[in-house]
mmCIF file of C-alpha atoms (C1' of nucleotides) in Angstrom:
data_model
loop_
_atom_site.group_PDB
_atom_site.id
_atom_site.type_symbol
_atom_site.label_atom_id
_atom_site.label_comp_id
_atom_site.label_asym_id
_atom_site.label_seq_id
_atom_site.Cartn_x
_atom_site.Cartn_y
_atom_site.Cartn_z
ATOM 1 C CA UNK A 130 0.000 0.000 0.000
ATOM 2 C CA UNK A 131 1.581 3.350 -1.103
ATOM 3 C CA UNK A 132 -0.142 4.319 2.560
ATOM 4 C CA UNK A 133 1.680 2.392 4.883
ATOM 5 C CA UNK A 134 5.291 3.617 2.524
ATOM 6 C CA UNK A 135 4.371 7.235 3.291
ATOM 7 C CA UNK A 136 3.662 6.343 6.882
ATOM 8 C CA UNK A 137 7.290 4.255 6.924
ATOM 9 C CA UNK A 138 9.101 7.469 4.958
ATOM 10 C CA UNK A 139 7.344 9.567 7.741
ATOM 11 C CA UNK A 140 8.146 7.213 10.871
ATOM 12 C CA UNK A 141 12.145 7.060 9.986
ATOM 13 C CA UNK A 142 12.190 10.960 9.119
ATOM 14 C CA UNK A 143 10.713 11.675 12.292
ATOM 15 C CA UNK A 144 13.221 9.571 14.200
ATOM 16 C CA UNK A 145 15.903 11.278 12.266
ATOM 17 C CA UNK A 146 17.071 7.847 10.985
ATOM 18 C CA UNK A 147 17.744 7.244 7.179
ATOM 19 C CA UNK A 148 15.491 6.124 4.469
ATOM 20 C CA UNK A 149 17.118 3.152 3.177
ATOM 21 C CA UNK A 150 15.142 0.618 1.213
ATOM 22 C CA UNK A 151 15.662 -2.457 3.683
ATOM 23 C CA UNK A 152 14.619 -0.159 6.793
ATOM 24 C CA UNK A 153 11.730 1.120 4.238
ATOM 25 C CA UNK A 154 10.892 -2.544 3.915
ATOM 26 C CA UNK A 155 10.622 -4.193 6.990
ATOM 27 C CA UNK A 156 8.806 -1.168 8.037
ATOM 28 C CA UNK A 157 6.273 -1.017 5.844
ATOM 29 C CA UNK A 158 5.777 -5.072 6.688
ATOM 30 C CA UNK A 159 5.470 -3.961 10.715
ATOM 31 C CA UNK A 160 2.485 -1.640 9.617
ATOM 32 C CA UNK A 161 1.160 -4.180 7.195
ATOM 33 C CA UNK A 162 0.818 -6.967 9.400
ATOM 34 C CA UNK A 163 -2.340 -7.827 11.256
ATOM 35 C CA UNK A 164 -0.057 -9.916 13.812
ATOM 36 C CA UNK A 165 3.473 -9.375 15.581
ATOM 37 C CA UNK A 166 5.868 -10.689 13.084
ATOM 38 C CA UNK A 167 9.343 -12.569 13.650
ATOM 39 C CA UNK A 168 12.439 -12.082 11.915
ATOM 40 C CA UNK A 169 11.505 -15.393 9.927
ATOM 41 C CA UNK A 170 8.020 -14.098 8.526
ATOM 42 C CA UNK A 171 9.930 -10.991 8.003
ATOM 43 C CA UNK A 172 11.944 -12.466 6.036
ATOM 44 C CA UNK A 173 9.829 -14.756 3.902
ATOM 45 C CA UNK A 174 7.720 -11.961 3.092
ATOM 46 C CA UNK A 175 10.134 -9.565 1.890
ATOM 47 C CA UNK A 176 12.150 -12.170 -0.185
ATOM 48 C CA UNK A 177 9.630 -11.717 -2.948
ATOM 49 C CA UNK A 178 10.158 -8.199 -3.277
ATOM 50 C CA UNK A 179 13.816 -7.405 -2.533
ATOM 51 C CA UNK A 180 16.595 -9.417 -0.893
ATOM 52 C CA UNK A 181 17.489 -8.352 2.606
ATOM 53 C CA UNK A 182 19.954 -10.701 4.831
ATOM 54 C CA UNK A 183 18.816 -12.022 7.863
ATOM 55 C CA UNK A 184 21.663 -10.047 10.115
ATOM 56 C CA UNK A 185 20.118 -6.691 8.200
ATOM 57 C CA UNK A 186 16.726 -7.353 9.716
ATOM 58 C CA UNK A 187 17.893 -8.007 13.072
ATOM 59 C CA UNK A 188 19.666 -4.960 13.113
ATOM 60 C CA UNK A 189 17.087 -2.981 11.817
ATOM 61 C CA UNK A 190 14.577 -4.209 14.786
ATOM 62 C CA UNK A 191 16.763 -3.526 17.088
ATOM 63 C CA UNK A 192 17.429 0.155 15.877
ATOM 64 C CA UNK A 193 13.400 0.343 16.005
ATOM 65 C CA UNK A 194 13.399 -0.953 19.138
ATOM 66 C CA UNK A 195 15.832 1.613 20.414
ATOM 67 C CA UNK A 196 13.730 4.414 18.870
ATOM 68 C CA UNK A 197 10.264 3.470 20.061
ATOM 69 C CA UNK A 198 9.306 2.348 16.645
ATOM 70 C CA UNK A 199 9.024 -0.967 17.320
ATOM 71 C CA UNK A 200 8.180 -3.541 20.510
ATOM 72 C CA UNK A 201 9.596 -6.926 21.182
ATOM 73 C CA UNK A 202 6.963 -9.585 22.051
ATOM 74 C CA UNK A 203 8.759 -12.868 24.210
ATOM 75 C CA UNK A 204 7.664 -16.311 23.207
ATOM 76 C CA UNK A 205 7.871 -19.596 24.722
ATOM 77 C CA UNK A 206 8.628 -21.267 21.133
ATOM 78 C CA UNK A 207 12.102 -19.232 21.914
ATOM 79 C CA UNK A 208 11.027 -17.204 18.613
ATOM 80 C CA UNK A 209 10.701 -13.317 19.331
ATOM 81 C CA UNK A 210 7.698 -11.453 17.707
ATOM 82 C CA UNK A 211 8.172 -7.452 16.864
ATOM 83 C CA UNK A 212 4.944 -4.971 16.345
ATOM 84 C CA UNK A 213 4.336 -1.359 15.867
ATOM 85 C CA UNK A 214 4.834 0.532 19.093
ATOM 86 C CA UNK A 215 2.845 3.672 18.646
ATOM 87 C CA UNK A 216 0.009 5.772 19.886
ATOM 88 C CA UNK A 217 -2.599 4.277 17.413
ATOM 89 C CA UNK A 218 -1.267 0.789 18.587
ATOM 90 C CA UNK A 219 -1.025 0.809 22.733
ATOM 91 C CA UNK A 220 0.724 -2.124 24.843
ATOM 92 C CA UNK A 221 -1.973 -4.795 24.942
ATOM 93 C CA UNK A 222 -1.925 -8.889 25.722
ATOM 94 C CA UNK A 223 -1.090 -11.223 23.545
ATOM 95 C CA UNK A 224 -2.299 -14.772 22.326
ATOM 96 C CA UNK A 225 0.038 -17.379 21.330
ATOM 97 C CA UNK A 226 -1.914 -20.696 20.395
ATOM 98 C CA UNK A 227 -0.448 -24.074 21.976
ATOM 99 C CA UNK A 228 -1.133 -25.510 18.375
ATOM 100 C CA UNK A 229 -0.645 -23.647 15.425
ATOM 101 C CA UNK A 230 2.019 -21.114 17.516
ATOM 102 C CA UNK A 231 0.541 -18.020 15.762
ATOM 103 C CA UNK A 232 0.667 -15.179 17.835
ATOM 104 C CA UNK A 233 -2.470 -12.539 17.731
ATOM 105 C CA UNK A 234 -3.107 -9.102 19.434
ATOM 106 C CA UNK A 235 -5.673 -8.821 21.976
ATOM 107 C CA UNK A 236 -7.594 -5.501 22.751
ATOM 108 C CA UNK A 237 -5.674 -3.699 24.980
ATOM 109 C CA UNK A 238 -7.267 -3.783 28.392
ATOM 110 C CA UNK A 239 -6.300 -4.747 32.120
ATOM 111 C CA UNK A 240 -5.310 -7.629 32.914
ATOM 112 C CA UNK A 241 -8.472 -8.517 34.658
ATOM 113 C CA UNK A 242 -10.857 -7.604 31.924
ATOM 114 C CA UNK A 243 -8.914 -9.308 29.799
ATOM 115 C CA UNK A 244 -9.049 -12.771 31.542
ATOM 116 C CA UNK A 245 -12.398 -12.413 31.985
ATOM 117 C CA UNK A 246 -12.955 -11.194 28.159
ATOM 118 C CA UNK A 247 -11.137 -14.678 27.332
ATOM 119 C CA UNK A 248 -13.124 -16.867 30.023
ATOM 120 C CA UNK A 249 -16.460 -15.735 28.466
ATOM 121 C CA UNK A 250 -15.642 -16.487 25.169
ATOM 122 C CA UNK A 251 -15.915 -19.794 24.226
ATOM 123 C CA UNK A 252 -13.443 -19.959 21.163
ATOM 124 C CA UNK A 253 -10.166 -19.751 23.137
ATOM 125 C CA UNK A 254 -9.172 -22.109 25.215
ATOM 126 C CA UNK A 255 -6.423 -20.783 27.693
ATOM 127 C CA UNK A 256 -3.539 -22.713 29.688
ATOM 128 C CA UNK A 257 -1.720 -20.447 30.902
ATOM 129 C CA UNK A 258 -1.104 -16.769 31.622
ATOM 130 C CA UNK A 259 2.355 -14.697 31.577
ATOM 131 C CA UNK A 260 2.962 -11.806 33.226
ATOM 132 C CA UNK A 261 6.272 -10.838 31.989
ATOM 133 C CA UNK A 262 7.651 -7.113 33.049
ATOM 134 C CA UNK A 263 10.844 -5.864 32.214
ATOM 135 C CA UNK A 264 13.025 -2.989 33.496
ATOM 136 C CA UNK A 265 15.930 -2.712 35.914
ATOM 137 C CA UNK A 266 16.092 -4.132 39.488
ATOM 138 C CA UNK A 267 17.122 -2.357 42.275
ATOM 139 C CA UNK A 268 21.044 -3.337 42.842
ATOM 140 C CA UNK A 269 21.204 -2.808 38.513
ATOM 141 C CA UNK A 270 19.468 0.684 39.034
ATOM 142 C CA UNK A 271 21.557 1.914 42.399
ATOM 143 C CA UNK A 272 24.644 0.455 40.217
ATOM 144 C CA UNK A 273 23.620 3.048 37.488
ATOM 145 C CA UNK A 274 22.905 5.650 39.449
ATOM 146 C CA UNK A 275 26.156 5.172 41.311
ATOM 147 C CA UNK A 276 27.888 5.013 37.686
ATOM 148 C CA UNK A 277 26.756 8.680 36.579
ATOM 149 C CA UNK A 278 27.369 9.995 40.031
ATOM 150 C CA UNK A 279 30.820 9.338 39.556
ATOM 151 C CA UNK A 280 31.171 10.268 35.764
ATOM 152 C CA UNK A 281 29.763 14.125 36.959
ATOM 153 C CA UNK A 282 32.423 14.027 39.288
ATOM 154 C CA UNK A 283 35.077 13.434 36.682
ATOM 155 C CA UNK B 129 16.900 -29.947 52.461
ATOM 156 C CA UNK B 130 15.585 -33.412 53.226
ATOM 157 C CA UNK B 131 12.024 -31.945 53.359
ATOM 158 C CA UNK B 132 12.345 -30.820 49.983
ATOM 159 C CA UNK B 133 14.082 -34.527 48.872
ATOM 160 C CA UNK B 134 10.720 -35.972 50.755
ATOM 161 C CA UNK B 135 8.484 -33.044 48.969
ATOM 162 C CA UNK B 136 9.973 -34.311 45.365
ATOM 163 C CA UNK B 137 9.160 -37.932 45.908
ATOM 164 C CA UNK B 138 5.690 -37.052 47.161
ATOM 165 C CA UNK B 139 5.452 -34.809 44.076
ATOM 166 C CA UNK B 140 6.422 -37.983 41.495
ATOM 167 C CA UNK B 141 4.335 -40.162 43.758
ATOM 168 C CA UNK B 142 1.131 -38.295 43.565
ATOM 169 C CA UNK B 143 1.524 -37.765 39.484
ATOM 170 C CA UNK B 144 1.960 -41.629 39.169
ATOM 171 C CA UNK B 145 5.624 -40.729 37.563
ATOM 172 C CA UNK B 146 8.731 -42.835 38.459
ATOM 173 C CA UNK B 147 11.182 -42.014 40.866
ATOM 174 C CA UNK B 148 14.208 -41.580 39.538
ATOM 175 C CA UNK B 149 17.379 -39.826 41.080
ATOM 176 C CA UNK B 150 17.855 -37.481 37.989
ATOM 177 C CA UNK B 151 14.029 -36.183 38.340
ATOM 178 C CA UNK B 152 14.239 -36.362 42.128
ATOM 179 C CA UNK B 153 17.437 -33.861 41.493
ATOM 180 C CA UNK B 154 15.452 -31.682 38.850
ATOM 181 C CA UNK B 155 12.540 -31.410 41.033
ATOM 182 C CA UNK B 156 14.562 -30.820 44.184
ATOM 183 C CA UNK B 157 16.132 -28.293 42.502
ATOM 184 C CA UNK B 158 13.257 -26.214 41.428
ATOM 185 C CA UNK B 159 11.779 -26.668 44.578
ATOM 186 C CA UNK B 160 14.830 -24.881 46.603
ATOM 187 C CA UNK B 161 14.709 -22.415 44.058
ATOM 188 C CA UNK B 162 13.923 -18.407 45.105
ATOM 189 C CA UNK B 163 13.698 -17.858 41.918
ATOM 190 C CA UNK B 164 13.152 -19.691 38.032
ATOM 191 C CA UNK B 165 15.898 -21.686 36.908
ATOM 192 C CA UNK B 166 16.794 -22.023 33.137
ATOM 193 C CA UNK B 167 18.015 -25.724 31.675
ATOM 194 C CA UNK B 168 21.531 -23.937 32.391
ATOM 195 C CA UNK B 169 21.076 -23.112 35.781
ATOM 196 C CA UNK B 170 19.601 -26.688 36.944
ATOM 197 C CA UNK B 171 22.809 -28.229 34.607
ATOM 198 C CA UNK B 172 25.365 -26.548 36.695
ATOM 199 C CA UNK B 173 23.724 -26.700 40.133
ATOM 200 C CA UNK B 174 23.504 -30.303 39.836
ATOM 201 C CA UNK B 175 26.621 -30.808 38.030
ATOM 202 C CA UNK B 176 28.755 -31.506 41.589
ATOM 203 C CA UNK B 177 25.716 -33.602 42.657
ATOM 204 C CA UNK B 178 25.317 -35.828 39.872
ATOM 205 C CA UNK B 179 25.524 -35.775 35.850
ATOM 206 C CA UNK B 180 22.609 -35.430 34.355
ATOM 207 C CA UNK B 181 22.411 -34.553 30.300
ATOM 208 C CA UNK B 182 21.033 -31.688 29.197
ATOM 209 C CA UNK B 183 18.409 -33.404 26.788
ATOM 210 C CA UNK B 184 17.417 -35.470 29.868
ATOM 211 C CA UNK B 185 16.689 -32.057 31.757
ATOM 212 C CA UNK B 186 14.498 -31.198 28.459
ATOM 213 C CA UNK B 187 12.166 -34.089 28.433
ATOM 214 C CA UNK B 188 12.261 -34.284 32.739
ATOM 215 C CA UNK B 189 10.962 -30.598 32.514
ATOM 216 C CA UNK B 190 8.952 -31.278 29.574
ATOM 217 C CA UNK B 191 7.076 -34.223 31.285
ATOM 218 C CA UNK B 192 6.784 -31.972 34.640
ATOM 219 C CA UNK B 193 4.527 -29.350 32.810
ATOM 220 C CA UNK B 194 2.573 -32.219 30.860
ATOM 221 C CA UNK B 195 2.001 -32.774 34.379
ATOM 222 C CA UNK B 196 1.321 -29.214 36.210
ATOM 223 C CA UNK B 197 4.315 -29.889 38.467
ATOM 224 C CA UNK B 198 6.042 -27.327 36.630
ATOM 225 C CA UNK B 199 5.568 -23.787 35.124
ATOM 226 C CA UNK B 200 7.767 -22.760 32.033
ATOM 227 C CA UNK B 201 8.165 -18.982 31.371
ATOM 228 C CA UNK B 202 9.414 -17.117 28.431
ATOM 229 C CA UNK B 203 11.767 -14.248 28.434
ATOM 230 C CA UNK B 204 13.238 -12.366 26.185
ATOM 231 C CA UNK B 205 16.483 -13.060 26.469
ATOM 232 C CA UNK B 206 15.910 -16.684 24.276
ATOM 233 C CA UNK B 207 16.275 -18.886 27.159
ATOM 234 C CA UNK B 208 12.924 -20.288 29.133
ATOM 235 C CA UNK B 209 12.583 -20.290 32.542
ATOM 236 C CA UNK B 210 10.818 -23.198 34.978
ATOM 237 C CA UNK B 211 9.304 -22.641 38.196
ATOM 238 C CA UNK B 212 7.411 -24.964 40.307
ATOM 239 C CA UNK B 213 3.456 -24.967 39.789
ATOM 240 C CA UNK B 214 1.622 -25.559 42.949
ATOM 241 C CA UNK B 215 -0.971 -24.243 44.989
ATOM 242 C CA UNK B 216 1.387 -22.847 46.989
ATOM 243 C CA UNK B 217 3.054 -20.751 43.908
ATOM 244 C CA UNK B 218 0.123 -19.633 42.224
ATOM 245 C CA UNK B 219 0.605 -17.868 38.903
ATOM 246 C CA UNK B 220 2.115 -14.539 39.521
ATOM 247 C CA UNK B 221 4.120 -11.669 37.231
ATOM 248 C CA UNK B 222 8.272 -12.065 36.962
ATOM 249 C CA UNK B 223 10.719 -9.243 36.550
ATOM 250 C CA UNK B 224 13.202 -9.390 34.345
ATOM 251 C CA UNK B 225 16.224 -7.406 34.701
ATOM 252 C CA UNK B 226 17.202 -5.841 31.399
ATOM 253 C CA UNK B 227 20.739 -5.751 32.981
ATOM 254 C CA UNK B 228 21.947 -8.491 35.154
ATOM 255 C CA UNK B 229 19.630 -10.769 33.204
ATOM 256 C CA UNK B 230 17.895 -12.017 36.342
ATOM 257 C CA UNK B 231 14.412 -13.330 36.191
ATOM 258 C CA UNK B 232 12.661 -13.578 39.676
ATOM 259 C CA UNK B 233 9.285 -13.596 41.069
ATOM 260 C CA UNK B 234 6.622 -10.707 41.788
ATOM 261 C CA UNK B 235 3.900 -10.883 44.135
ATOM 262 C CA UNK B 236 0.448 -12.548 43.008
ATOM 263 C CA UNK B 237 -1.484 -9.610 42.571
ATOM 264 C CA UNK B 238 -3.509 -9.033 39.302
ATOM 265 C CA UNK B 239 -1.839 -6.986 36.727
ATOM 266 C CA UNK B 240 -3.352 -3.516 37.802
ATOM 267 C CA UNK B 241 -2.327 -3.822 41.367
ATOM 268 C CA UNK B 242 1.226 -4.892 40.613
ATOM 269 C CA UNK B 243 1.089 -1.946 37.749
ATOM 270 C CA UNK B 244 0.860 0.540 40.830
ATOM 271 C CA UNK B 245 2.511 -1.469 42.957
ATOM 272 C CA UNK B 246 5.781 -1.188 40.506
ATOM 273 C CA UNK B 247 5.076 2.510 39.867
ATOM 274 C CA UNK B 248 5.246 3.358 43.412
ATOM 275 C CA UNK B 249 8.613 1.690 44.300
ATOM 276 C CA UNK B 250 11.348 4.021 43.506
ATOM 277 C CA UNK B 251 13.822 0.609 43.469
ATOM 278 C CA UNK B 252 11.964 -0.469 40.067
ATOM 279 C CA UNK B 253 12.353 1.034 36.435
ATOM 280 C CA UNK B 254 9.854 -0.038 34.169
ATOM 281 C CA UNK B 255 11.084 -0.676 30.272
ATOM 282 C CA UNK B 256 7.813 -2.746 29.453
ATOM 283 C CA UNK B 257 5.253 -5.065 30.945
ATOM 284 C CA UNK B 258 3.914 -7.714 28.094
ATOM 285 C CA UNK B 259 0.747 -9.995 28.845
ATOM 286 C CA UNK B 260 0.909 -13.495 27.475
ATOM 287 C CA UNK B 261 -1.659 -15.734 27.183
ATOM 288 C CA UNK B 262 -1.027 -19.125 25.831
ATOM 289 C CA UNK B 263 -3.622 -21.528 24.624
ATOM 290 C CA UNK B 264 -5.746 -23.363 21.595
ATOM 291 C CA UNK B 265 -7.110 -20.074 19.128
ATOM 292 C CA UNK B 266 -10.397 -20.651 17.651
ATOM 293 C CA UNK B 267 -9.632 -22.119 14.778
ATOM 294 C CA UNK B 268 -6.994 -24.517 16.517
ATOM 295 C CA UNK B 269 -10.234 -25.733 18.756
ATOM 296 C CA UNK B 270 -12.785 -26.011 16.396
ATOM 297 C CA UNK B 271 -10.525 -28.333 14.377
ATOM 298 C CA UNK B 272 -9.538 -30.444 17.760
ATOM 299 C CA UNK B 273 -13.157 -30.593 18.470
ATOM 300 C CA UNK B 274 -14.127 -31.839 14.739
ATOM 301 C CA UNK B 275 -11.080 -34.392 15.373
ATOM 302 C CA UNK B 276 -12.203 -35.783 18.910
ATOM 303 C CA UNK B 277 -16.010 -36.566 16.784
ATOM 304 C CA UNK B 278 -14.449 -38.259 13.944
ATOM 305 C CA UNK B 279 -12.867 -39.980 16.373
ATOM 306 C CA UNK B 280 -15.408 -41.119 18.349
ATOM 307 C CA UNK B 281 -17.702 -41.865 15.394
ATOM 308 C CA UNK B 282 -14.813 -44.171 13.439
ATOM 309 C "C1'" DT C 104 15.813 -65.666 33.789
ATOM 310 C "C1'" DA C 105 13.997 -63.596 29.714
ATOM 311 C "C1'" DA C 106 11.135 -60.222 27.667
ATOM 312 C "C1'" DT C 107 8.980 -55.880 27.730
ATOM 313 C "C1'" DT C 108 8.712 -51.253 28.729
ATOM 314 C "C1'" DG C 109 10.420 -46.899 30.153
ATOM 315 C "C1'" DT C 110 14.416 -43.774 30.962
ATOM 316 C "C1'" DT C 111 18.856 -41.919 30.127
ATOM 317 C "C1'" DG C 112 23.136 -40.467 27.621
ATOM 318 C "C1'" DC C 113 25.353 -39.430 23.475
ATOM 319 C "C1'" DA C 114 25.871 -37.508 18.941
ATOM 320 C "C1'" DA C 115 24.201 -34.855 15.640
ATOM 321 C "C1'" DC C 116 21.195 -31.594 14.145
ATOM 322 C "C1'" DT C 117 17.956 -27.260 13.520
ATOM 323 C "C1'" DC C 118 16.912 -22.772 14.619
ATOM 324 C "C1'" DT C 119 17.470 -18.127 16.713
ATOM 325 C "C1'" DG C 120 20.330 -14.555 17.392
ATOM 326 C "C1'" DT C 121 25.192 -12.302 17.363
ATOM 327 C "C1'" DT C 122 29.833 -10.620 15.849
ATOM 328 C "C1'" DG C 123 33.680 -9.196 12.705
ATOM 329 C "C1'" DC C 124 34.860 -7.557 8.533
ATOM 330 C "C1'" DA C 125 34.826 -6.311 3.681
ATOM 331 C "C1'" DT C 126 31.746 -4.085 0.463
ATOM 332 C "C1'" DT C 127 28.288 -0.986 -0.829
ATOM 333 C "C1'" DA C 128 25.025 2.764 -0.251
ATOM 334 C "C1'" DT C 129 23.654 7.206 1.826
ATOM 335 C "C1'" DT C 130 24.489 11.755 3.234
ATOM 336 C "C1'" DG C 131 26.305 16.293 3.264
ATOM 337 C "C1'" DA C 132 29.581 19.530 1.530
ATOM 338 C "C1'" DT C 133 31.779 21.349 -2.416
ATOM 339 C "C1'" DA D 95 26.363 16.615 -10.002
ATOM 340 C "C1'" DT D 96 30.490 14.828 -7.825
ATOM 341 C "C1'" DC D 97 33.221 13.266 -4.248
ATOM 342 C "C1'" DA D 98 34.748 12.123 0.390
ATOM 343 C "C1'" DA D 99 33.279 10.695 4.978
ATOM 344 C "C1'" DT D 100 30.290 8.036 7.266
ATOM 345 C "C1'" DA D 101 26.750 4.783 7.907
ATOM 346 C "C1'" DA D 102 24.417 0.566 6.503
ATOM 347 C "C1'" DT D 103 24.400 -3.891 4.377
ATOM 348 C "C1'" DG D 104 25.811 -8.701 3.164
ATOM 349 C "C1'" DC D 105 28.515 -12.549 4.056
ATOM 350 C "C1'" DA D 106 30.744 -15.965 6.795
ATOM 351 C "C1'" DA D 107 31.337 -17.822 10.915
ATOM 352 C "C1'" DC D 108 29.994 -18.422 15.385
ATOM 353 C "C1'" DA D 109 27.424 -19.321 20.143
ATOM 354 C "C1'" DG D 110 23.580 -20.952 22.502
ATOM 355 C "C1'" DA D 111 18.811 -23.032 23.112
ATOM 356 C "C1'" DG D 112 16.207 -26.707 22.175
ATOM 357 C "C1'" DT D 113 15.128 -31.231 19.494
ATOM 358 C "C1'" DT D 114 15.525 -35.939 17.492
ATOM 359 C "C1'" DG D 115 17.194 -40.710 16.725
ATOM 360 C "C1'" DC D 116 19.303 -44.350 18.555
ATOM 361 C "C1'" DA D 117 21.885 -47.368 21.456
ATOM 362 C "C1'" DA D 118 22.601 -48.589 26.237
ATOM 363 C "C1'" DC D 119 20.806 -49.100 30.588
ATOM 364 C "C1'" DA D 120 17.352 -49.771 34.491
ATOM 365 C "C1'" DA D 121 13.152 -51.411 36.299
ATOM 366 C "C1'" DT D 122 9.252 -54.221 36.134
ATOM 367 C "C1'" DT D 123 6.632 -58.235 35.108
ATOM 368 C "C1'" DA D 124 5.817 -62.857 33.573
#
DNA sequence: TAATTGTTGCAACTCTGTTGCATTATTGAT
DNA sequence: ATCAATAATGCAACAGAGTTGCAACAATTA
């Protein structure tokens, strides 16, 4: 969609990163995709269109990563899953089926809405819930602080 | 502990599982856990106790879950995590430390309380908090349920 | 004791993700 | 538009997590 490659163009201007066809790319697939994506899917999808290594993409999530572009989704299947992180598109839970291992987005509620959203519908069928939150703890973030204490002082 | 060693045989007693020393050792070690242990972590603790083989600490773990003794939890880091699942460790948020790499247990609170719980501790900083659910997808169901009929009718 | 079944260890493999380095593309100044 | 400086990409090689097949071993039963 010529859409979603004005909306990339925009995206990596507005980061003040440059437009280079790969990052162009595996943009454009992030805002395509109905579903967090991993490198692999990435990958398949863009090998039709243009060839882009494997390392490239990586990179290129990362970089988004770094810039708020894009969020990193942990699964169990020891694949990682990347989406759009933006205002239109808020933190929200996630789905990963037992069976077929696609991951889908949920509506992005509490946590307690959202189990009981899933318990009254009878289509899913849920094992297991992960509550997964990431930051620094408190000996990493005294460490830190410690760290730029003493870099003022030199 | 020898409670722990007498809490482990109950465990494989009660699931009608056989008692052998390497999952006596696995399950001894995730119960004397604080916090989850990756394959890696139970490899080395019980390397000076006993060798055990990596692929047997797979399909012990593997078998524990089949069985709700254990819990396995994703991270981000690639590696999965396994915690004992009992009523006495219900399901409950972990913390992952985006610098020391340590993964270790929250209160069981629901997501909203530990949300402001988090927020209100000046020890935490919060990168991201991700919600996964894991389970069969509608489609994944429906064609389980259609399976289980034929089944039944042939 | 022999046969059957279940469990473990070993080797080899797949897949995800990373690193170093040479090559190529992008950017900004002329 | 051209060129140099810089940044980004592709390739090869690697490390680590997790899996599979198979032979050896242990436990159980007849």
């Amino acid at each position: 969609m010529n859409k979603k490659y004005k909306n990339a163009l925009f995206t990596l201007q507005n980061a003040g990163l440059s437009k280079t066809p790969q990052r162009i790319a595996v943009l454009t697939s992030l805002l395509e995709a109905t579903t967090p994506l991993s490198v692999r899917d990435i990958s398949q999808t863009l090998a039709a269109k243009a060839r882009i290594d494997r390392v490239t993409i990586y990179r290129i999530l990362s970089l988004f990563k770094q810039h708020g572009i894009a969020r990193e989704i942990a699964s169990s299947g020891g694949t990682n899953y990347f989406e759009m992180a933006s205002l239109e598109n808020p933190v929200h839970p996630h789905f990963n089926c037992r069976n077929c291992g696609e991951l889908s987005c949920m509506e992005p509620l509490t946590f307690s809405q959202s189990r009981q959203l899933i318990s009254s519908q009878e289509d899913y069928s849920v094992d297991h819930i992960e509550i997964n939150i990431s930051g620094l703890c408190a000996v990493c973030r005294n460490a830190t602080k410690l760290q730029k204490q003493q870099n003022k002082q030199v």
